[in-house]
């Protein structure tokens, strides 16, 4: 049997332990950092500085003096090492949805000029729904034979790749199951078929090392408010392989992406480099707060982050096997090489189980149809937190504490 | 001669005078609220509440308890009266650029089903460049005969309207010249030609009454960080005429615009109503601050705002005529019915004049090629501010204070 003392010892030996102090954490155990990351302590002072000094006192001077104009590119450069990108490859801007639209449009345009028969976008049916909606919305808008094809397995993906395939878009870690694609292998497989790949790193950026450059991937997008702790709905990122940048065009051509934005020319000319993926004026307050999360993430060694993430996951699974009497069905692959940084269990009353856990201070979330989803965030979660969470989970299941009408009423946002 | 005492008397009689106290203002005279509105005092506490309580303490619970999910629609409903829209017609989301893309795409799709020959987007060459870039980017993406045609005058606009015209898109107030289009008359003219109109209200929303519903306009977009004082780069708005909403489709189909966003379905179905114009997860901190600006704007009668805006403008022009010895050439139309809420003067050394003014506490901005642009924001500007600003302007011109190398070095952001 694993004891709490075992966990205390593991925490004492944890090379990332000190980073927990950089965050404000709620009482209990927060297992939803894969949905909304905890607040870095520094974010409060940064928000006050942006609102009170940069906006309130300095007003438009802050475009220069506070570096507002440079934020998307500067934050992109800071974020890039976390996803295996180099300088000048990444911008922080807009939403993940909008960035996926831009990256897909750019990838399709590259294919249209190289081989006009390649008009098919391939994705997996279990991808995050927005990714499918955006892909479908774009193919419908383009017409001209463009279509979205969905596959249900790696085998179907392999079979779907042919000389009509333009782009494959996949989430590196599945939002629901936590399953991890082999980014390098799939990228190579897609390239071998003559197609390009657009990765969505929403559920992997900040949680594990990602080698975009090493894998020679084409485009990637992702969000900063999960494992990167940028704040609620904080602007997303977009990465472009430098070999594509200068030939890439995207259709959301706002002035921030222009070669000479202040010349106010009436014809669009894309900026050199990845800045051409910028468009409209960005929400500066939310954007500036992204840096507080990056400051903490950049203090960690990503190999250590990954090792701790897997260790916390293994601990969670071992404890569940010891204590939860087979009531939960593991949805996430158990093998390290196929697992992201959250664990998902199926339970027929998953929604009520989640609510009962939240009432006891263990915050996870529910995902359709029957999934209990628990995020393991190595920057601020301890082994004892996992221990305490499973104790409560085991109790909720053993006592059927979830079987209470209060816990079965769905909130507007689940 | 107009005296400062005259201005003090005008301020004493100003029905909007009390609203000034709702803002934090820099020392000197801020004449750039048409670029970035001043900070409402309430925004500091609101930012702290969102960052420290809603994010830091309550984390994902805030999607329900703090109403994050509802913000784009709820703020849209609060903003709607300021642009003459009804409930359920407006969302606050994304950037003006992205919203223009969505509105244009929706308008073109409506036309494509009604009359496929209508594939031309008409705009004016002197429109805000992003509007042209977005329009051009979209027509290029669509192909299928779509194109952007630019006109240089109301006469050319009238001549350009024919049975190939799908959409006309114009800025209600020109960003550079301050010239105001007659929204109702142009809407009627465009409709008579069988086309739809998309208005960009960036430089008019919050500065004058706008009768979108009364004019039966089709779509409108605009920004909240100018006269609406929402904060730097705060999310933009999009308005749709209710008669178009249920038949409108837009291509940035993210999960916030889905009919059942938490069902995680793999096929997109647009939400009923204007929420279908939402896409990705929004930057909550920046979005929440929009409300502080709306709270102040909604305390004012827009007819009084317009009357004061014109009075401040007339005062400025009269004082310039009295004191600036013909050195400045008025670019903005003098007639009330053709003027927005900022004044633009041409001067061969406009850039240096702006810098010399800023050094003396009078903040305006420069626009290519030779324009000095001065915004008149009725919610927080007094008649004495205009008086003091023109005193300093007259002195800068009379003493050639602008003729100083320090003032001729261009900043990165102008």
PDB file of N, CA and C in Angstrom, chain A residues 161-244:
ATOM      1  N   UNK A 161      -4.577   8.727 -46.066  1.00  0.00           N
ATOM      2  CA  UNK A 161      -3.573   9.585 -46.711  1.00  0.00           C
ATOM      3  C   UNK A 161      -3.364   9.159 -48.161  1.00  0.00           C
ATOM      4  N   UNK A 162      -3.671  10.055 -49.071  1.00  0.00           N
ATOM      5  CA  UNK A 162      -3.424   9.749 -50.484  1.00  0.00           C
ATOM      6  C   UNK A 162      -3.071  11.039 -51.221  1.00  0.00           C
ATOM      7  N   UNK A 163      -3.069  10.979 -52.543  1.00  0.00           N
ATOM      8  CA  UNK A 163      -2.590  12.171 -53.262  1.00  0.00           C
ATOM      9  C   UNK A 163      -3.633  13.278 -53.383  1.00  0.00           C
ATOM     10  N   UNK A 164      -4.742  13.125 -52.669  1.00  0.00           N
ATOM     11  CA  UNK A 164      -5.673  14.257 -52.540  1.00  0.00           C
ATOM     12  C   UNK A 164      -5.543  14.932 -51.168  1.00  0.00           C
ATOM     13  N   UNK A 165      -4.740  14.340 -50.292  1.00  0.00           N
ATOM     14  CA  UNK A 165      -4.619  14.896 -48.940  1.00  0.00           C
ATOM     15  C   UNK A 165      -3.767  16.162 -48.968  1.00  0.00           C
ATOM     16  N   UNK A 166      -4.352  17.241 -48.512  1.00  0.00           N
ATOM     17  CA  UNK A 166      -3.597  18.495 -48.434  1.00  0.00           C
ATOM     18  C   UNK A 166      -2.972  18.658 -47.052  1.00  0.00           C
ATOM     19  N   UNK A 167      -3.788  18.503 -46.033  1.00  0.00           N
ATOM     20  CA  UNK A 167      -3.365  18.814 -44.664  1.00  0.00           C
ATOM     21  C   UNK A 167      -3.970  17.805 -43.706  1.00  0.00           C
ATOM     22  N   UNK A 168      -3.182  17.407 -42.728  1.00  0.00           N
ATOM     23  CA  UNK A 168      -3.693  16.635 -41.599  1.00  0.00           C
ATOM     24  C   UNK A 168      -3.642  17.549 -40.391  1.00  0.00           C
ATOM     25  N   UNK A 169      -4.758  17.634 -39.653  1.00  0.00           N
ATOM     26  CA  UNK A 169      -4.723  18.425 -38.419  1.00  0.00           C
ATOM     27  C   UNK A 169      -5.197  17.559 -37.256  1.00  0.00           C
ATOM     28  N   UNK A 170      -4.366  17.527 -36.227  1.00  0.00           N
ATOM     29  CA  UNK A 170      -4.626  16.674 -35.063  1.00  0.00           C
ATOM     30  C   UNK A 170      -4.289  17.438 -33.787  1.00  0.00           C
ATOM     31  N   UNK A 171      -4.972  17.071 -32.713  1.00  0.00           N
ATOM     32  CA  UNK A 171      -4.556  17.561 -31.401  1.00  0.00           C
ATOM     33  C   UNK A 171      -3.503  16.614 -30.855  1.00  0.00           C
ATOM     34  N   UNK A 172      -2.390  17.184 -30.437  1.00  0.00           N
ATOM     35  CA  UNK A 172      -1.267  16.390 -29.930  1.00  0.00           C
ATOM     36  C   UNK A 172      -1.737  15.513 -28.770  1.00  0.00           C
ATOM     37  N   UNK A 173      -2.451  16.109 -27.819  1.00  0.00           N
ATOM     38  CA  UNK A 173      -3.089  15.350 -26.729  1.00  0.00           C
ATOM     39  C   UNK A 173      -4.590  15.556 -26.848  1.00  0.00           C
ATOM     40  N   UNK A 174      -5.331  14.463 -26.812  1.00  0.00           N
ATOM     41  CA  UNK A 174      -6.781  14.557 -26.946  1.00  0.00           C
ATOM     42  C   UNK A 174      -7.397  15.206 -25.700  1.00  0.00           C
ATOM     43  N   UNK A 175      -8.274  16.199 -25.937  1.00  0.00           N
ATOM     44  CA  UNK A 175      -8.858  16.966 -24.822  1.00  0.00           C
ATOM     45  C   UNK A 175      -9.647  16.083 -23.872  1.00  0.00           C
ATOM     46  N   UNK A 176     -10.223  15.003 -24.373  1.00  0.00           N
ATOM     47  CA  UNK A 176     -11.118  14.195 -23.552  1.00  0.00           C
ATOM     48  C   UNK A 176     -10.358  13.008 -22.975  1.00  0.00           C
ATOM     49  N   UNK A 177      -9.716  12.229 -23.844  1.00  0.00           N
ATOM     50  CA  UNK A 177      -9.122  10.976 -23.384  1.00  0.00           C
ATOM     51  C   UNK A 177      -7.718  11.144 -22.823  1.00  0.00           C
ATOM     52  N   UNK A 178      -7.050  12.245 -23.164  1.00  0.00           N
ATOM     53  CA  UNK A 178      -5.668  12.402 -22.730  1.00  0.00           C
ATOM     54  C   UNK A 178      -4.685  11.589 -23.551  1.00  0.00           C
ATOM     55  N   UNK A 179      -5.151  10.981 -24.612  1.00  0.00           N
ATOM     56  CA  UNK A 179      -4.245  10.189 -25.461  1.00  0.00           C
ATOM     57  C   UNK A 179      -3.303  11.115 -26.226  1.00  0.00           C
ATOM     58  N   UNK A 180      -2.055  10.659 -26.350  1.00  0.00           N
ATOM     59  CA  UNK A 180      -0.985  11.458 -26.973  1.00  0.00           C
ATOM     60  C   UNK A 180      -0.600  10.849 -28.317  1.00  0.00           C
ATOM     61  N   UNK A 181      -0.608  11.666 -29.370  1.00  0.00           N
ATOM     62  CA  UNK A 181      -0.065  11.224 -30.652  1.00  0.00           C
ATOM     63  C   UNK A 181       1.464  11.331 -30.614  1.00  0.00           C
ATOM     64  N   UNK A 182       2.117  10.488 -31.369  1.00  0.00           N
ATOM     65  CA  UNK A 182       3.570  10.593 -31.545  1.00  0.00           C
ATOM     66  C   UNK A 182       3.808  11.669 -32.611  1.00  0.00           C
ATOM     67  N   UNK A 183       4.139  12.869 -32.150  1.00  0.00           N
ATOM     68  CA  UNK A 183       4.194  14.023 -33.050  1.00  0.00           C
ATOM     69  C   UNK A 183       5.212  13.830 -34.167  1.00  0.00           C
ATOM     70  N   UNK A 184       6.370  13.305 -33.810  1.00  0.00           N
ATOM     71  CA  UNK A 184       7.416  13.143 -34.829  1.00  0.00           C
ATOM     72  C   UNK A 184       7.030  12.069 -35.839  1.00  0.00           C
ATOM     73  N   UNK A 185       6.522  10.940 -35.355  1.00  0.00           N
ATOM     74  CA  UNK A 185       6.190   9.840 -36.261  1.00  0.00           C
ATOM     75  C   UNK A 185       5.040  10.219 -37.194  1.00  0.00           C
ATOM     76  N   UNK A 186       4.016  10.862 -36.637  1.00  0.00           N
ATOM     77  CA  UNK A 186       2.869  11.237 -37.478  1.00  0.00           C
ATOM     78  C   UNK A 186       3.280  12.305 -38.482  1.00  0.00           C
ATOM     79  N   UNK A 187       4.104  13.250 -38.043  1.00  0.00           N
ATOM     80  CA  UNK A 187       4.580  14.279 -38.978  1.00  0.00           C
ATOM     81  C   UNK A 187       5.317  13.616 -40.147  1.00  0.00           C
ATOM     82  N   UNK A 188       6.174  12.655 -39.832  1.00  0.00           N
ATOM     83  CA  UNK A 188       6.923  11.975 -40.897  1.00  0.00           C
ATOM     84  C   UNK A 188       5.981  11.199 -41.819  1.00  0.00           C
ATOM     85  N   UNK A 189       4.997  10.564 -41.219  1.00  0.00           N
ATOM     86  CA  UNK A 189       4.020   9.790 -41.998  1.00  0.00           C
ATOM     87  C   UNK A 189       3.225  10.703 -42.948  1.00  0.00           C
ATOM     88  N   UNK A 190       2.808  11.862 -42.421  1.00  0.00           N
ATOM     89  CA  UNK A 190       2.035  12.811 -43.233  1.00  0.00           C
ATOM     90  C   UNK A 190       2.907  13.365 -44.360  1.00  0.00           C
ATOM     91  N   UNK A 191       4.133  13.713 -44.029  1.00  0.00           N
ATOM     92  CA  UNK A 191       5.049  14.240 -45.051  1.00  0.00           C
ATOM     93  C   UNK A 191       5.310  13.194 -46.137  1.00  0.00           C
ATOM     94  N   UNK A 192       5.457  11.934 -45.712  1.00  0.00           N
ATOM     95  CA  UNK A 192       5.723  10.876 -46.701  1.00  0.00           C
ATOM     96  C   UNK A 192       4.583  10.768 -47.711  1.00  0.00           C
ATOM     97  N   UNK A 193       3.395  11.158 -47.269  1.00  0.00           N
ATOM     98  CA  UNK A 193       2.240  11.125 -48.179  1.00  0.00           C
ATOM     99  C   UNK A 193       2.090  12.433 -48.949  1.00  0.00           C
ATOM    100  N   UNK A 194       3.028  13.346 -48.788  1.00  0.00           N
ATOM    101  CA  UNK A 194       2.978  14.609 -49.534  1.00  0.00           C
ATOM    102  C   UNK A 194       2.069  15.660 -48.926  1.00  0.00           C
ATOM    103  N   UNK A 195       1.621  15.436 -47.705  1.00  0.00           N
ATOM    104  CA  UNK A 195       0.713  16.391 -47.060  1.00  0.00           C
ATOM    105  C   UNK A 195       1.458  17.200 -45.988  1.00  0.00           C
ATOM    106  N   UNK A 196       0.788  18.228 -45.498  1.00  0.00           N
ATOM    107  CA  UNK A 196       1.323  19.061 -44.418  1.00  0.00           C
ATOM    108  C   UNK A 196       0.538  18.772 -43.141  1.00  0.00           C
ATOM    109  N   UNK A 197       1.152  19.096 -41.997  1.00  0.00           N
ATOM    110  CA  UNK A 197       0.469  18.820 -40.730  1.00  0.00           C
ATOM    111  C   UNK A 197       0.342  20.104 -39.911  1.00  0.00           C
ATOM    112  N   UNK A 198      -0.837  20.286 -39.327  1.00  0.00           N
ATOM    113  CA  UNK A 198      -1.096  21.391 -38.399  1.00  0.00           C
ATOM    114  C   UNK A 198      -1.441  20.769 -37.049  1.00  0.00           C
ATOM    115  N   UNK A 199      -0.579  20.967 -36.077  1.00  0.00           N
ATOM    116  CA  UNK A 199      -0.781  20.409 -34.735  1.00  0.00           C
ATOM    117  C   UNK A 199      -1.490  21.400 -33.835  1.00  0.00           C
ATOM    118  N   UNK A 200      -2.449  20.912 -33.057  1.00  0.00           N
ATOM    119  CA  UNK A 200      -3.056  21.708 -31.994  1.00  0.00           C
ATOM    120  C   UNK A 200      -2.442  21.233 -30.674  1.00  0.00           C
ATOM    121  N   UNK A 201      -1.689  22.123 -30.036  1.00  0.00           N
ATOM    122  CA  UNK A 201      -0.950  21.778 -28.822  1.00  0.00           C
ATOM    123  C   UNK A 201      -1.663  22.253 -27.552  1.00  0.00           C
ATOM    124  N   UNK A 202      -2.970  22.517 -27.646  1.00  0.00           N
ATOM    125  CA  UNK A 202      -3.694  23.087 -26.498  1.00  0.00           C
ATOM    126  C   UNK A 202      -3.467  22.273 -25.232  1.00  0.00           C
ATOM    127  N   UNK A 203      -3.499  20.945 -25.342  1.00  0.00           N
ATOM    128  CA  UNK A 203      -3.397  20.094 -24.152  1.00  0.00           C
ATOM    129  C   UNK A 203      -2.002  19.499 -23.958  1.00  0.00           C
ATOM    130  N   UNK A 204      -1.013  20.044 -24.663  1.00  0.00           N
ATOM    131  CA  UNK A 204       0.342  19.553 -24.427  1.00  0.00           C
ATOM    132  C   UNK A 204       1.344  20.672 -24.132  1.00  0.00           C
ATOM    133  N   UNK A 205       1.130  21.868 -24.678  1.00  0.00           N
ATOM    134  CA  UNK A 205       2.114  22.940 -24.470  1.00  0.00           C
ATOM    135  C   UNK A 205       2.256  23.260 -22.991  1.00  0.00           C
ATOM    136  N   UNK A 206       3.466  23.164 -22.502  1.00  0.00           N
ATOM    137  CA  UNK A 206       3.748  23.422 -21.093  1.00  0.00           C
ATOM    138  C   UNK A 206       3.703  22.176 -20.233  1.00  0.00           C
ATOM    139  N   UNK A 207       3.187  21.079 -20.776  1.00  0.00           N
ATOM    140  CA  UNK A 207       3.058  19.857 -19.989  1.00  0.00           C
ATOM    141  C   UNK A 207       4.092  18.811 -20.361  1.00  0.00           C
ATOM    142  N   UNK A 208       4.673  18.935 -21.546  1.00  0.00           N
ATOM    143  CA  UNK A 208       5.687  17.966 -21.980  1.00  0.00           C
ATOM    144  C   UNK A 208       6.568  18.601 -23.043  1.00  0.00           C
ATOM    145  N   UNK A 209       7.773  18.058 -23.246  1.00  0.00           N
ATOM    146  CA  UNK A 209       8.626  18.617 -24.294  1.00  0.00           C
ATOM    147  C   UNK A 209       7.979  18.359 -25.656  1.00  0.00           C
ATOM    148  N   UNK A 210       8.012  19.367 -26.509  1.00  0.00           N
ATOM    149  CA  UNK A 210       7.416  19.228 -27.840  1.00  0.00           C
ATOM    150  C   UNK A 210       8.480  19.646 -28.845  1.00  0.00           C
ATOM    151  N   UNK A 211       8.812  18.769 -29.744  1.00  0.00           N
ATOM    152  CA  UNK A 211       9.903  19.066 -30.664  1.00  0.00           C
ATOM    153  C   UNK A 211       9.399  19.436 -32.043  1.00  0.00           C
ATOM    154  N   UNK A 212       8.803  20.621 -32.174  1.00  0.00           N
ATOM    155  CA  UNK A 212       8.245  21.001 -33.481  1.00  0.00           C
ATOM    156  C   UNK A 212       9.334  21.108 -34.538  1.00  0.00           C
ATOM    157  N   UNK A 213      10.432  21.782 -34.212  1.00  0.00           N
ATOM    158  CA  UNK A 213      11.510  21.948 -35.183  1.00  0.00           C
ATOM    159  C   UNK A 213      12.173  20.605 -35.455  1.00  0.00           C
ATOM    160  N   UNK A 214      12.435  19.855 -34.400  1.00  0.00           N
ATOM    161  CA  UNK A 214      13.094  18.549 -34.565  1.00  0.00           C
ATOM    162  C   UNK A 214      12.265  17.625 -35.457  1.00  0.00           C
ATOM    163  N   UNK A 215      10.947  17.699 -35.320  1.00  0.00           N
ATOM    164  CA  UNK A 215      10.070  16.837 -36.133  1.00  0.00           C
ATOM    165  C   UNK A 215       9.838  17.426 -37.518  1.00  0.00           C
ATOM    166  N   UNK A 216      10.305  18.657 -37.736  1.00  0.00           N
ATOM    167  CA  UNK A 216      10.061  19.369 -38.990  1.00  0.00           C
ATOM    168  C   UNK A 216       8.559  19.497 -39.290  1.00  0.00           C
ATOM    169  N   UNK A 217       7.776  19.722 -38.214  1.00  0.00           N
ATOM    170  CA  UNK A 217       6.333  19.931 -38.404  1.00  0.00           C
ATOM    171  C   UNK A 217       6.102  21.198 -39.223  1.00  0.00           C
ATOM    172  N   UNK A 218       4.868  21.406 -39.688  1.00  0.00           N
ATOM    173  CA  UNK A 218       4.598  22.533 -40.584  1.00  0.00           C
ATOM    174  C   UNK A 218       4.017  23.744 -39.849  1.00  0.00           C
ATOM    175  N   UNK A 219       2.896  23.530 -39.170  1.00  0.00           N
ATOM    176  CA  UNK A 219       2.246  24.603 -38.410  1.00  0.00           C
ATOM    177  C   UNK A 219       1.787  24.038 -37.073  1.00  0.00           C
ATOM    178  N   UNK A 220       1.663  24.897 -36.086  1.00  0.00           N
ATOM    179  CA  UNK A 220       1.079  24.477 -34.816  1.00  0.00           C
ATOM    180  C   UNK A 220       0.361  25.661 -34.184  1.00  0.00           C
ATOM    181  N   UNK A 221      -0.685  25.346 -33.448  1.00  0.00           N
ATOM    182  CA  UNK A 221      -1.410  26.356 -32.676  1.00  0.00           C
ATOM    183  C   UNK A 221      -1.614  25.790 -31.279  1.00  0.00           C
ATOM    184  N   UNK A 222      -2.012  26.642 -30.357  1.00  0.00           N
ATOM    185  CA  UNK A 222      -2.290  26.142 -29.020  1.00  0.00           C
ATOM    186  C   UNK A 222      -2.707  27.259 -28.112  1.00  0.00           C
ATOM    187  N   UNK A 223      -3.042  26.904 -26.890  1.00  0.00           N
ATOM    188  CA  UNK A 223      -3.547  27.943 -26.007  1.00  0.00           C
ATOM    189  C   UNK A 223      -2.628  28.132 -24.822  1.00  0.00           C
ATOM    190  N   UNK A 224      -2.727  29.313 -24.230  1.00  0.00           N
ATOM    191  CA  UNK A 224      -1.815  29.701 -23.143  1.00  0.00           C
ATOM    192  C   UNK A 224      -2.500  29.671 -21.784  1.00  0.00           C
ATOM    193  N   UNK A 225      -3.771  29.313 -21.730  1.00  0.00           N
ATOM    194  CA  UNK A 225      -4.476  29.409 -20.441  1.00  0.00           C
ATOM    195  C   UNK A 225      -4.595  28.085 -19.713  1.00  0.00           C
ATOM    196  N   UNK A 226      -3.997  27.025 -20.266  1.00  0.00           N
ATOM    197  CA  UNK A 226      -4.043  25.729 -19.593  1.00  0.00           C
ATOM    198  C   UNK A 226      -2.724  25.521 -18.850  1.00  0.00           C
ATOM    199  N   UNK A 227      -1.832  24.685 -19.379  1.00  0.00           N
ATOM    200  CA  UNK A 227      -0.577  24.409 -18.681  1.00  0.00           C
ATOM    201  C   UNK A 227       0.374  25.606 -18.685  1.00  0.00           C
ATOM    202  N   UNK A 228       0.056  26.637 -19.456  1.00  0.00           N
ATOM    203  CA  UNK A 228       0.931  27.812 -19.486  1.00  0.00           C
ATOM    204  C   UNK A 228       0.450  28.933 -18.570  1.00  0.00           C
ATOM    205  N   UNK A 229      -0.715  28.750 -17.952  1.00  0.00           N
ATOM    206  CA  UNK A 229      -1.146  29.617 -16.847  1.00  0.00           C
ATOM    207  C   UNK A 229      -1.203  31.107 -17.211  1.00  0.00           C
ATOM    208  N   UNK A 230      -1.745  31.399 -18.394  1.00  0.00           N
ATOM    209  CA  UNK A 230      -1.791  32.781 -18.874  1.00  0.00           C
ATOM    210  C   UNK A 230      -3.010  33.573 -18.449  1.00  0.00           C
ATOM    211  N   UNK A 231      -3.980  32.904 -17.820  1.00  0.00           N
ATOM    212  CA  UNK A 231      -5.202  33.617 -17.418  1.00  0.00           C
ATOM    213  C   UNK A 231      -6.381  33.202 -18.258  1.00  0.00           C
ATOM    214  N   UNK A 232      -7.600  33.452 -17.758  1.00  0.00           N
ATOM    215  CA  UNK A 232      -8.801  32.967 -18.450  1.00  0.00           C
ATOM    216  C   UNK A 232      -8.902  33.478 -19.888  1.00  0.00           C
ATOM    217  N   UNK A 233      -8.968  32.564 -20.818  1.00  0.00           N
ATOM    218  CA  UNK A 233      -9.113  32.920 -22.220  1.00  0.00           C
ATOM    219  C   UNK A 233      -7.950  33.706 -22.792  1.00  0.00           C
ATOM    220  N   UNK A 234      -6.785  33.638 -22.174  1.00  0.00           N
ATOM    221  CA  UNK A 234      -5.640  34.433 -22.638  1.00  0.00           C
ATOM    222  C   UNK A 234      -5.311  34.087 -24.093  1.00  0.00           C
ATOM    223  N   UNK A 235      -4.758  35.061 -24.833  1.00  0.00           N
ATOM    224  CA  UNK A 235      -4.512  34.846 -26.260  1.00  0.00           C
ATOM    225  C   UNK A 235      -3.691  33.590 -26.553  1.00  0.00           C
ATOM    226  N   UNK A 236      -3.949  33.026 -27.689  1.00  0.00           N
ATOM    227  CA  UNK A 236      -3.380  31.745 -28.099  1.00  0.00           C
ATOM    228  C   UNK A 236      -2.063  31.954 -28.849  1.00  0.00           C
ATOM    229  N   UNK A 237      -1.439  30.841 -29.270  1.00  0.00           N
ATOM    230  CA  UNK A 237      -0.205  30.993 -30.039  1.00  0.00           C
ATOM    231  C   UNK A 237      -0.308  30.285 -31.389  1.00  0.00           C
ATOM    232  N   UNK A 238       0.593  30.684 -32.267  1.00  0.00           N
ATOM    233  CA  UNK A 238       0.676  30.088 -33.599  1.00  0.00           C
ATOM    234  C   UNK A 238       2.156  29.971 -33.939  1.00  0.00           C
ATOM    235  N   UNK A 239       2.563  28.781 -34.350  1.00  0.00           N
ATOM    236  CA  UNK A 239       3.949  28.527 -34.735  1.00  0.00           C
ATOM    237  C   UNK A 239       3.984  28.124 -36.211  1.00  0.00           C
ATOM    238  N   UNK A 240       4.963  28.626 -36.928  1.00  0.00           N
ATOM    239  CA  UNK A 240       5.134  28.272 -38.333  1.00  0.00           C
ATOM    240  C   UNK A 240       6.574  27.809 -38.530  1.00  0.00           C
ATOM    241  N   UNK A 241       6.735  26.711 -39.203  1.00  0.00           N
ATOM    242  CA  UNK A 241       8.079  26.258 -39.564  1.00  0.00           C
ATOM    243  C   UNK A 241       8.754  27.345 -40.409  1.00  0.00           C
ATOM    244  N   UNK A 242       9.938  27.779 -40.003  1.00  0.00           N
ATOM    245  CA  UNK A 242      10.594  28.878 -40.739  1.00  0.00           C
ATOM    246  C   UNK A 242      10.711  28.628 -42.243  1.00  0.00           C
ATOM    247  N   UNK A 243      10.769  27.343 -42.668  1.00  0.00           N
ATOM    248  CA  UNK A 243      10.882  27.132 -44.112  1.00  0.00           C
ATOM    249  C   UNK A 243       9.591  27.482 -44.853  1.00  0.00           C
ATOM    250  N   UNK A 244       8.479  27.615 -44.115  1.00  0.00           N
ATOM    251  CA  UNK A 244       7.214  28.009 -44.758  1.00  0.00           C
ATOM    252  C   UNK A 244       6.901  29.497 -44.638  1.00  0.00           C
TER     253      UNK A 244
END
